[in-house]
Amino acid sequence: MTLQAGDRLIASLPVAKGDTVMLTTQSGQAIRYKEADIREMGRTAGGVRAMKIGAKDVIVGADVVHGDTEGDFVVVTNLGYGKRTKVKEYKIQKRGGSGIKTANVTAKTGPVIAARVVTAEMSEIIVASQKGQVIRTELKQVPCLSRVTQGVRIMKLYEGDKIAAFTVF
């Protein structure tokens, strides 16, 4: 794959006919579009525009909604806030748009660091900070809120610490 200067690949995910793709930016925007909107290209091609983003924004999350999955979309910010939102709250758009608000990013929450689609089979979340704090909790402890909220504190951080990563299983 050919990448432009300053670009990096954050995910490579298998999709099937009928799936939708969800992308999230650090400024709290998200877009959901059909896999059919992504055309096949040659091995070295740079690809197509997935999402229009601002000059200082970056895509931090990419995931797939398989078929008619009735899952949740989990968003976590770097200052320890997070939330779940029903996937059905994200309308299917055309690829290349700027998306819709998925998190209210403020100085209190910090930017979004990652987002994942979760299904009923997933029951736990692990969050790790840059300074080595780790928590493991039930996913149902993260509240299901509307798209435009900032979420709730899911991890209390030490002074100067930030969330590094999270995973669900």
XYZ file of C-alpha atoms in Angstrom, residues 16-120:
105
model
C -18.093 -9.320 4.222
C -20.984 -8.356 2.015
C -23.553 -6.457 4.087
C -21.081 -5.217 6.731
C -20.573 -1.555 7.616
C -17.344 0.183 8.568
C -17.054 2.649 11.464
C -14.226 5.174 11.798
C -13.613 7.594 14.669
C -11.430 10.692 14.986
C -9.669 12.083 18.040
C -11.941 15.150 17.896
C -15.002 12.953 18.475
C -16.424 12.512 14.971
C -17.487 9.094 13.646
C -18.712 7.825 10.315
C -20.459 4.576 9.387
C -20.664 3.464 5.763
C -21.306 0.307 3.735
C -18.399 -1.939 2.826
C -19.664 -1.789 -0.775
C -18.592 1.889 -0.873
C -14.953 0.749 -0.764
C -13.922 -0.431 -4.220
C -11.239 -3.000 -4.922
C -7.893 -1.589 -5.991
C -4.427 -2.812 -6.846
C -1.968 -3.996 -4.220
C 0.094 -0.780 -4.211
C -2.807 1.690 -4.505
C -3.244 4.330 -1.829
C -6.960 3.608 -1.460
C -9.980 5.888 -1.390
C -10.957 8.657 1.021
C -12.677 6.977 3.940
C -13.473 10.090 5.962
C -12.959 13.826 5.583
C -11.048 15.152 8.604
C -9.675 18.504 9.724
C -6.034 19.476 9.263
C -5.139 18.709 12.902
C -7.449 15.714 13.346
C -6.553 12.025 12.961
C -8.499 8.799 12.748
C -7.940 6.805 15.946
C -10.469 3.990 15.623
C -11.636 1.638 12.901
C -13.975 -1.319 13.285
C -16.573 -3.364 11.434
C -20.244 -3.906 12.212
C -20.960 -7.390 10.903
C -24.315 -7.694 9.132
C -27.251 -6.731 11.336
C -25.265 -6.834 14.596
C -27.077 -5.070 17.428
C -23.963 -4.010 19.271
C -22.586 -0.992 21.059
C -19.858 1.438 20.101
C -17.338 2.016 22.915
C -15.366 5.267 22.924
C -12.518 6.043 25.364
C -10.712 9.377 25.805
C -7.144 9.895 26.955
C -8.113 11.444 30.317
C -10.060 8.371 31.437
C -13.596 8.979 30.187
C -15.604 6.515 28.180
C -19.068 5.396 27.169
C -21.065 2.941 25.123
C -23.579 4.037 22.482
C -25.942 1.803 20.509
C -24.594 1.212 16.985
C -28.088 1.885 15.599
C -27.667 5.567 16.667
C -25.101 5.911 13.850
C -26.861 6.339 10.520
C -25.237 4.765 7.491
C -23.688 7.494 5.332
C -21.651 7.607 2.160
C -17.900 7.124 2.437
C -15.818 10.309 2.416
C -18.046 12.489 4.621
C -17.055 14.189 7.857
C -19.306 11.948 9.964
C -21.377 12.790 13.020
C -20.509 13.644 16.620
C -19.793 10.555 18.720
C -18.247 12.163 21.799
C -18.218 15.607 23.337
C -14.469 16.221 23.540
C -13.531 18.794 26.197
C -10.471 19.786 28.219
C -11.850 17.568 31.007
C -12.092 14.434 28.813
C -9.179 14.912 26.439
C -9.246 13.628 22.863
C -10.644 10.241 21.851
C -7.863 7.640 21.802
C -9.772 4.651 20.408
C -13.197 3.195 19.677
C -14.500 -0.353 19.199
C -17.715 -2.068 18.189
C -18.723 -4.535 20.893
C -21.235 -7.360 20.720
C -23.256 -9.249 23.320
